[in-house]
């Protein structure tokens, strides 16, 4: 079940929300929280029923480990805590590794040894990459003594809370558990409801009206890279823009839904395409992932006072992990490493106070972003080679100039969408800036209604029908 | 009223207006004809969009014109109702052909027709390809009608009230186009394909047609057999349902192009034929014969021509006015099935 579907909007959400409000109104706050947990489990099971027992088991197991770690204060507590932490981390990594990377490992093993081990039929459970990181953070912080007083119920809500369960943001326990503990959370707050509606409508329209059609336009080129120079570059640009609207749209919907339940989820995107270098870009793009990687990977390698070599090494390792996290394939690893190199370069320039003119710095950064997106969406190294060859064909470039007008006529609608999208990402305020100092003016109600209404009329499935050419 | 309440009211009102707009457009344009297509009155388009739904809605209006039905997948499009009526004297046929049909659909449709209309004859056209699958097809184009499945009608209509507007846009665009060939490939009045153009191409230069059709020039990989037993069970249900309701049941197995035949798993095919023959006698046009070995008898690897359909009818009903190759078509019973299978695969040994 995704947020931008009729089933969610007209079925799941109203039922969960109304019952949550009624329970709280009836002073049954604890039951209301359990209701939210149950609803979240149901939400998860709708998307990944076969994995659900593992998910529920893993959530319980991690709490137990965290709880046991917190209880250690005896003579050998340090060693026991380390063993418990290792067990917890191993469980999370094995689960993630099995479901996400088994076939990747088999493919590489077969390639290297000429063996013919058949690939396994493994469906990737939804949200596993996201909640695994949340659980790892929880365990590490339990080890560091930062989670001692969390009740099982609030812990359950922290992991399972449906708005952030399957596509993030990657919520840190310290962001939300205190909110779940707060008595205010159970009190109906109409300001939060209004703000939540606005954020949800904005996010939904980003996804349905911009991201989905741009992705549908761009995808075919990267599956079969042909069609010429302009189509190739337009597809690359469209994919770059659609990725932002897709992820940030989903993030906005999650934040909006969180607000309905009086929970403020962290911001995940802060106009990343306005960045003037890659270091800044990664502070603005998928912020909660960057924070996690910075806190638990980068800082565990690089400590204050370490030299610059270790600093750059830590950056490269962090981005290698990021690449592996994003997908099981060599193209993702390359994508991570290229990002790492770009961040090292911008970090070096910042350290040395080398400052390019703003427009040039922004332009180079955006070109880098498009380039790394091409690596990301190509899916495999062989396809990446094909795409790169097509995009950089000199003959195509000469031919392209002649065919520009007919290309424009064939693709004007997608180009229009792209121009609107680029206008928004480069020049408009982002969702969080718009919602800052929000006042419930009626024009916003109208705008939110129009955006959600337009999204709803585009929401149903679309499958093209096939004609037999008789 | 406070600003917050007015805010919510405004938001909800705008949203309701949009939902009403969406529902109204879907109702008026009615891209699948589920609301009776009162404004466009374009049954052909609705049927092309989804045969399982479009034909049921069409027959609900016009079923009095028919008393006999052909049920099958897209291959059955060569069984022309008008031609069949020559051999089923006094009957009026309608073709229920549907893209990608299997016995899941055939059983549902057969029972719906028998339960709701007057049915004298039911011709079941088996494409053999059904062996590959059993069950509901994916996507809205393959969705059966809720009237047929017995699912909730409000839920069914809600889905079509809230359809993505792209479907309505496509229908309006098709309506505005002068050339409506592409969206009129199935005739609403008898339910079969409109093949005038392709038949002309095939008749005028069959050799060139064969050269130009890509499916005649590639290998067709193994056709799976996951639907074997469920399909057979459904066939039994259909046969018994017909007998219990005094409907004349008539089964035909379609001709198969030799390349398609090559793709079937021999043992499973044999098993399938044995199982079918235990349930019903049937006319078998599949396998390797002088028709299937000549690509000029097919539009593509999966679809035999209308001319072949006429040959089949002549064979089944002993029509001496049409010359039918000796090796084309045999009546299979449980008594001769082994002999038929032996003959069918004699060159494999």
Tab-separated table of C-alpha atoms in Angstrom, chain A residues 48-403:
chain	number	residue	atom	x	y	z
A	48	UNK	CA	5.322	-7.547	2.402
A	49	UNK	CA	3.158	-10.241	3.949
A	50	UNK	CA	5.677	-13.072	3.584
A	51	UNK	CA	8.386	-11.056	5.319
A	52	UNK	CA	6.084	-9.839	8.070
A	53	UNK	CA	7.006	-12.560	10.623
A	54	UNK	CA	10.707	-11.730	10.155
A	55	UNK	CA	9.952	-8.037	10.541
A	56	UNK	CA	7.928	-8.503	13.709
A	57	UNK	CA	10.520	-10.967	15.063
A	58	UNK	CA	13.395	-8.639	14.296
A	59	UNK	CA	11.666	-5.698	15.980
A	60	UNK	CA	11.108	-7.793	19.114
A	61	UNK	CA	14.622	-9.257	19.076
A	62	UNK	CA	16.266	-5.850	18.797
A	63	UNK	CA	14.258	-4.501	21.704
A	64	UNK	CA	15.293	-7.490	23.796
A	65	UNK	CA	18.959	-6.959	22.928
A	66	UNK	CA	18.700	-3.222	23.648
A	67	UNK	CA	16.934	-3.962	26.928
A	68	UNK	CA	19.572	-6.527	27.986
A	69	UNK	CA	22.375	-4.154	27.059
A	70	UNK	CA	20.739	-1.485	29.216
A	71	UNK	CA	20.510	-3.898	32.161
A	72	UNK	CA	24.226	-4.696	32.268
A	73	UNK	CA	26.016	-2.999	35.119
A	74	UNK	CA	27.941	-5.861	36.747
A	75	UNK	CA	31.610	-6.781	36.702
A	76	UNK	CA	31.731	-8.195	33.164
A	77	UNK	CA	29.154	-5.839	31.823
A	78	UNK	CA	31.490	-4.379	29.175
A	79	UNK	CA	32.156	-7.755	27.575
A	80	UNK	CA	28.541	-8.897	27.793
A	81	UNK	CA	27.363	-5.625	26.279
A	82	UNK	CA	29.815	-6.092	23.401
A	83	UNK	CA	28.595	-9.645	22.817
A	84	UNK	CA	24.970	-8.530	22.891
A	85	UNK	CA	25.660	-5.643	20.543
A	86	UNK	CA	27.504	-7.950	18.146
A	87	UNK	CA	24.580	-10.378	18.218
A	88	UNK	CA	22.092	-7.607	17.511
A	89	UNK	CA	24.136	-6.068	14.723
A	90	UNK	CA	24.768	-9.495	13.190
A	91	UNK	CA	21.055	-10.272	13.150
A	92	UNK	CA	20.257	-7.031	11.334
A	93	UNK	CA	23.121	-7.330	8.873
A	94	UNK	CA	22.418	-10.999	8.117
A	95	UNK	CA	18.742	-10.304	7.504
A	96	UNK	CA	19.470	-7.330	5.261
A	97	UNK	CA	22.335	-9.172	3.595
A	98	UNK	CA	20.292	-12.256	2.843
A	99	UNK	CA	17.296	-10.465	1.389
A	100	UNK	CA	19.164	-7.744	-0.452
A	101	UNK	CA	22.567	-9.074	-1.438
A	102	UNK	CA	22.384	-12.889	-1.759
A	103	UNK	CA	21.856	-12.913	-5.522
A	104	UNK	CA	24.478	-10.213	-6.025
A	105	UNK	CA	27.011	-12.362	-4.168
A	106	UNK	CA	26.014	-15.508	-6.057
A	107	UNK	CA	26.331	-13.689	-9.406
A	108	UNK	CA	29.832	-12.484	-8.542
A	109	UNK	CA	30.870	-15.853	-7.157
A	110	UNK	CA	29.649	-17.560	-10.341
A	111	UNK	CA	31.511	-15.010	-12.451
A	112	UNK	CA	34.786	-15.425	-10.577
A	113	UNK	CA	34.770	-19.205	-10.186
A	114	UNK	CA	32.787	-20.132	-13.320
A	115	UNK	CA	30.412	-21.951	-10.975
A	116	UNK	CA	26.734	-22.194	-11.898
A	117	UNK	CA	24.941	-21.722	-8.611
A	118	UNK	CA	21.343	-20.843	-9.471
A	119	UNK	CA	20.020	-17.502	-8.273
A	120	UNK	CA	17.485	-17.599	-5.478
A	121	UNK	CA	13.950	-16.312	-5.758
A	122	UNK	CA	14.078	-13.664	-3.077
A	123	UNK	CA	11.627	-10.795	-2.908
A	124	UNK	CA	13.149	-7.728	-1.317
A	125	UNK	CA	10.989	-6.889	1.701
A	126	UNK	CA	9.768	-3.339	1.579
A	127	UNK	CA	11.473	-0.820	3.817
A	128	UNK	CA	14.153	-3.285	4.999
A	129	UNK	CA	17.003	-0.873	4.233
A	130	UNK	CA	15.299	1.875	6.207
A	131	UNK	CA	14.195	0.114	9.359
A	132	UNK	CA	17.419	-1.896	9.546
A	133	UNK	CA	19.374	1.355	9.874
A	134	UNK	CA	16.945	2.569	12.548
A	135	UNK	CA	17.401	-0.660	14.483
A	136	UNK	CA	21.193	-0.493	14.159
A	137	UNK	CA	21.192	3.085	15.441
A	138	UNK	CA	18.971	2.019	18.326
A	139	UNK	CA	21.314	-0.840	19.275
A	140	UNK	CA	24.469	1.250	19.081
A	141	UNK	CA	22.877	3.983	21.180
A	142	UNK	CA	21.635	1.392	23.662
A	143	UNK	CA	25.259	0.293	23.955
A	144	UNK	CA	26.213	3.920	24.506
A	145	UNK	CA	23.556	4.189	27.234
A	146	UNK	CA	21.319	6.613	25.368
A	147	UNK	CA	18.056	4.618	25.264
A	148	UNK	CA	17.606	3.356	28.806
A	149	UNK	CA	14.147	4.602	29.617
A	150	UNK	CA	12.287	3.723	26.446
A	151	UNK	CA	9.146	1.687	27.014
A	152	UNK	CA	8.399	-1.230	24.692
A	153	UNK	CA	5.336	0.581	23.364
A	154	UNK	CA	7.213	3.749	22.461
A	155	UNK	CA	10.014	1.673	20.978
A	156	UNK	CA	7.474	-0.207	18.857
A	157	UNK	CA	5.992	3.057	17.635
A	158	UNK	CA	9.435	4.421	16.811
A	159	UNK	CA	10.165	1.497	14.485
A	160	UNK	CA	6.742	0.749	13.065
A	161	UNK	CA	5.070	4.199	12.812
A	162	UNK	CA	3.630	3.771	9.308
A	163	UNK	CA	4.339	7.229	7.842
A	164	UNK	CA	8.089	6.563	7.957
A	165	UNK	CA	8.141	2.773	7.768
A	166	UNK	CA	8.813	1.968	4.143
A	167	UNK	CA	10.570	4.903	2.446
A	168	UNK	CA	11.899	6.845	5.385
A	169	UNK	CA	12.864	9.367	6.545
A	170	UNK	CA	15.326	7.251	8.546
A	171	UNK	CA	14.125	8.349	11.933
A	172	UNK	CA	16.509	8.457	14.854
A	173	UNK	CA	15.014	7.280	18.114
A	174	UNK	CA	15.959	10.540	19.800
A	175	UNK	CA	13.853	12.415	17.202
A	176	UNK	CA	10.594	10.645	17.909
A	177	UNK	CA	10.566	8.619	21.122
A	178	UNK	CA	10.444	11.769	23.279
A	179	UNK	CA	7.470	12.899	21.174
A	180	UNK	CA	5.672	9.602	21.737
A	181	UNK	CA	6.354	9.976	25.462
A	182	UNK	CA	4.915	13.501	25.483
A	183	UNK	CA	1.325	13.728	26.787
A	184	UNK	CA	0.631	16.436	24.167
A	185	UNK	CA	0.840	13.791	21.459
A	186	UNK	CA	-2.566	12.458	22.387
A	187	UNK	CA	-4.338	15.815	22.258
A	188	UNK	CA	-6.093	16.685	19.019
A	189	UNK	CA	-4.273	19.595	17.420
A	190	UNK	CA	-6.104	21.231	14.540
A	191	UNK	CA	-3.051	23.348	13.566
A	192	UNK	CA	-1.049	20.178	13.083
A	193	UNK	CA	-3.924	18.632	11.150
A	194	UNK	CA	-4.033	21.597	8.768
A	195	UNK	CA	-0.266	21.705	8.361
A	196	UNK	CA	-0.246	17.940	7.844
A	197	UNK	CA	-2.894	18.194	5.124
A	198	UNK	CA	-0.848	20.882	3.361
A	199	UNK	CA	2.364	18.856	3.503
A	200	UNK	CA	0.625	15.701	2.376
A	201	UNK	CA	-1.106	17.452	-0.530
A	202	UNK	CA	2.135	19.065	-1.609
A	203	UNK	CA	4.032	15.785	-1.422
A	204	UNK	CA	1.320	13.853	-3.197
A	205	UNK	CA	1.218	16.341	-6.061
A	206	UNK	CA	5.009	16.277	-6.379
A	207	UNK	CA	4.881	12.528	-6.778
A	208	UNK	CA	1.810	12.124	-8.955
A	209	UNK	CA	1.883	15.234	-11.102
A	210	UNK	CA	5.634	15.570	-11.647
A	211	UNK	CA	7.676	12.550	-10.559
A	212	UNK	CA	5.528	9.772	-12.035
A	213	UNK	CA	5.121	11.185	-15.562
A	214	UNK	CA	8.778	12.234	-15.746
A	215	UNK	CA	9.902	8.801	-14.585
A	216	UNK	CA	7.577	7.141	-17.096
A	217	UNK	CA	9.133	9.277	-19.809
A	218	UNK	CA	12.756	8.674	-18.754
A	219	UNK	CA	12.649	4.979	-17.872
A	220	UNK	CA	12.394	3.462	-21.382
A	221	UNK	CA	15.614	5.157	-22.532
A	222	UNK	CA	17.595	3.644	-19.678
A	223	UNK	CA	16.125	0.208	-20.340
A	224	UNK	CA	17.024	0.380	-24.016
A	225	UNK	CA	19.370	3.288	-24.690
A	226	UNK	CA	18.443	4.325	-28.199
A	227	UNK	CA	16.565	7.195	-29.742
A	228	UNK	CA	19.294	9.732	-30.182
A	229	UNK	CA	21.197	12.459	-28.461
A	230	UNK	CA	18.352	14.740	-27.351
A	231	UNK	CA	16.157	11.954	-26.066
A	232	UNK	CA	19.096	10.580	-24.086
A	233	UNK	CA	19.964	13.821	-22.370
A	234	UNK	CA	16.356	14.801	-21.858
A	235	UNK	CA	15.745	11.417	-20.228
A	236	UNK	CA	18.792	11.845	-17.984
A	237	UNK	CA	17.603	15.276	-16.926
A	238	UNK	CA	14.034	14.074	-16.463
A	239	UNK	CA	15.223	11.200	-14.271
A	240	UNK	CA	17.320	13.577	-12.163
A	241	UNK	CA	14.359	15.871	-11.569
A	242	UNK	CA	11.842	13.048	-11.096
A	243	UNK	CA	14.005	11.355	-8.474
A	244	UNK	CA	13.938	14.477	-6.375
A	245	UNK	CA	10.183	14.912	-6.671
A	246	UNK	CA	9.582	11.250	-6.014
A	247	UNK	CA	11.667	10.997	-2.853
A	248	UNK	CA	10.954	14.436	-1.484
A	249	UNK	CA	7.270	14.044	-2.364
A	250	UNK	CA	7.150	10.829	-0.399
A	251	UNK	CA	9.053	12.548	2.420
A	252	UNK	CA	6.558	15.414	2.479
A	253	UNK	CA	3.668	12.975	2.624
A	254	UNK	CA	5.369	11.172	5.518
A	255	UNK	CA	5.897	14.456	7.382
A	256	UNK	CA	2.291	15.451	6.709
A	257	UNK	CA	0.974	12.128	7.979
A	258	UNK	CA	3.198	12.349	11.040
A	259	UNK	CA	1.687	15.734	11.848
A	260	UNK	CA	-1.820	14.256	11.828
A	261	UNK	CA	-0.683	12.174	14.786
A	262	UNK	CA	1.178	15.133	16.315
A	263	UNK	CA	4.577	13.693	15.442
A	264	UNK	CA	7.172	15.884	13.748
A	265	UNK	CA	9.273	13.719	11.448
A	266	UNK	CA	12.636	15.106	10.355
A	267	UNK	CA	13.101	16.973	7.104
A	268	UNK	CA	14.758	14.808	4.452
A	269	UNK	CA	15.379	17.210	1.559
A	270	UNK	CA	16.389	20.829	1.586
A	271	UNK	CA	16.535	22.013	-2.045
A	272	UNK	CA	19.507	19.785	-2.903
A	273	UNK	CA	19.726	20.970	-6.509
A	274	UNK	CA	20.535	24.468	-5.291
A	275	UNK	CA	23.798	23.194	-3.787
A	276	UNK	CA	27.046	24.723	-5.047
A	277	UNK	CA	29.266	21.763	-4.215
A	278	UNK	CA	28.884	18.047	-3.474
A	279	UNK	CA	29.498	18.393	0.235
A	280	UNK	CA	26.604	20.815	0.440
A	281	UNK	CA	24.541	18.613	-1.894
A	282	UNK	CA	24.823	15.681	0.500
A	283	UNK	CA	23.849	17.912	3.417
A	284	UNK	CA	20.645	18.733	1.506
A	285	UNK	CA	19.833	15.370	-0.162
A	286	UNK	CA	18.351	12.504	1.881
A	287	UNK	CA	19.427	14.276	5.036
A	288	UNK	CA	18.442	11.527	7.456
A	289	UNK	CA	20.528	8.960	5.563
A	290	UNK	CA	23.499	11.349	5.457
A	291	UNK	CA	23.115	11.941	9.197
A	292	UNK	CA	23.053	8.208	9.899
A	293	UNK	CA	26.097	7.486	7.747
A	294	UNK	CA	27.952	10.459	9.170
A	295	UNK	CA	27.182	9.484	12.766
A	296	UNK	CA	27.675	5.727	12.597
A	297	UNK	CA	30.159	5.204	9.736
A	298	UNK	CA	32.160	8.363	9.109
A	299	UNK	CA	32.639	9.239	12.771
A	300	UNK	CA	33.573	5.699	13.714
A	301	UNK	CA	36.521	5.961	11.272
A	302	UNK	CA	37.517	9.606	11.501
A	303	UNK	CA	38.063	11.141	14.930
A	304	UNK	CA	38.884	14.738	15.747
A	305	UNK	CA	42.626	15.267	15.323
A	306	UNK	CA	43.089	12.536	12.693
A	307	UNK	CA	44.942	13.627	9.580
A	308	UNK	CA	43.480	14.567	6.229
A	309	UNK	CA	44.277	11.161	4.675
A	310	UNK	CA	42.070	9.452	7.209
A	311	UNK	CA	39.431	12.114	6.614
A	312	UNK	CA	39.271	11.376	2.894
A	313	UNK	CA	39.454	7.648	3.569
A	314	UNK	CA	36.484	7.970	5.927
A	315	UNK	CA	34.542	9.842	3.255
A	316	UNK	CA	35.226	7.147	0.675
A	317	UNK	CA	34.215	4.347	3.049
A	318	UNK	CA	31.049	6.222	3.991
A	319	UNK	CA	30.042	6.608	0.368
A	320	UNK	CA	30.961	3.026	-0.400
A	321	UNK	CA	28.512	1.962	2.332
A	322	UNK	CA	25.979	4.404	0.922
A	323	UNK	CA	26.345	2.841	-2.532
A	324	UNK	CA	25.931	-0.664	-1.155
A	325	UNK	CA	22.916	0.458	0.878
A	326	UNK	CA	21.245	1.951	-2.198
A	327	UNK	CA	21.290	-1.276	-4.201
A	328	UNK	CA	22.867	-4.661	-4.835
A	329	UNK	CA	24.974	-4.100	-7.930
A	330	UNK	CA	28.322	-2.835	-9.089
A	331	UNK	CA	26.752	0.263	-10.596
A	332	UNK	CA	25.587	1.291	-7.106
A	333	UNK	CA	29.072	0.730	-5.728
A	334	UNK	CA	30.526	2.856	-8.527
A	335	UNK	CA	27.836	5.447	-7.893
A	336	UNK	CA	28.831	5.569	-4.217
A	337	UNK	CA	32.526	5.859	-4.991
A	338	UNK	CA	32.033	8.592	-7.601
A	339	UNK	CA	29.975	10.541	-5.078
A	340	UNK	CA	32.758	9.973	-2.550
A	341	UNK	CA	35.352	11.369	-4.958
A	342	UNK	CA	33.178	14.421	-5.681
A	343	UNK	CA	32.689	15.050	-1.957
A	344	UNK	CA	36.457	14.701	-1.380
A	345	UNK	CA	37.136	17.223	-4.145
A	346	UNK	CA	34.663	19.761	-2.793
A	347	UNK	CA	35.924	19.177	0.732
A	348	UNK	CA	39.518	19.719	-0.417
A	349	UNK	CA	38.528	22.924	-2.206
A	350	UNK	CA	36.650	24.190	0.852
A	351	UNK	CA	39.595	23.412	3.099
A	352	UNK	CA	41.956	25.217	0.751
A	353	UNK	CA	39.508	28.102	0.326
A	354	UNK	CA	39.314	27.597	-3.428
A	355	UNK	CA	36.061	29.302	-4.345
A	356	UNK	CA	34.573	29.200	-7.837
A	357	UNK	CA	32.029	31.807	-8.959
A	358	UNK	CA	28.630	30.789	-7.577
A	359	UNK	CA	26.971	30.183	-10.955
A	360	UNK	CA	29.862	28.026	-12.183
A	361	UNK	CA	30.064	26.103	-8.911
A	362	UNK	CA	26.324	25.432	-9.017
A	363	UNK	CA	26.449	24.418	-12.675
A	364	UNK	CA	29.342	21.991	-12.175
A	365	UNK	CA	27.632	20.490	-9.145
A	366	UNK	CA	24.391	19.958	-11.051
A	367	UNK	CA	26.249	18.378	-13.966
A	368	UNK	CA	27.836	16.022	-11.420
A	369	UNK	CA	24.414	15.249	-9.979
A	370	UNK	CA	23.035	14.377	-13.428
A	371	UNK	CA	26.123	12.273	-14.128
A	372	UNK	CA	25.808	10.304	-10.909
A	373	UNK	CA	22.075	9.864	-11.518
A	374	UNK	CA	22.884	8.316	-14.912
A	375	UNK	CA	25.135	5.814	-13.136
A	376	UNK	CA	22.409	5.130	-10.584
A	377	UNK	CA	19.556	4.503	-12.990
A	378	UNK	CA	21.521	2.531	-15.574
A	379	UNK	CA	21.124	-0.526	-13.350
A	380	UNK	CA	24.203	-2.451	-14.507
A	381	UNK	CA	27.713	-1.736	-15.680
A	382	UNK	CA	27.012	-3.060	-19.179
A	383	UNK	CA	23.944	-0.864	-19.508
A	384	UNK	CA	25.862	2.097	-18.114
A	385	UNK	CA	28.465	1.605	-20.852
A	386	UNK	CA	25.717	1.474	-23.480
A	387	UNK	CA	24.026	4.602	-22.110
A	388	UNK	CA	27.306	6.524	-21.911
A	389	UNK	CA	28.225	5.519	-25.449
A	390	UNK	CA	24.852	6.690	-26.754
A	391	UNK	CA	24.937	9.969	-24.856
A	392	UNK	CA	28.429	10.861	-26.052
A	393	UNK	CA	28.304	9.755	-29.688
A	394	UNK	CA	29.889	12.566	-31.786
A	395	UNK	CA	27.839	11.586	-34.850
A	396	UNK	CA	24.674	11.851	-32.795
A	397	UNK	CA	25.623	15.327	-31.640
A	398	UNK	CA	25.990	16.600	-35.235
A	399	UNK	CA	22.767	14.922	-36.280
A	400	UNK	CA	21.017	16.151	-33.155
A	401	UNK	CA	21.277	19.805	-34.081
A	402	UNK	CA	19.385	19.180	-37.312
A	403	UNK	CA	16.634	17.183	-35.666
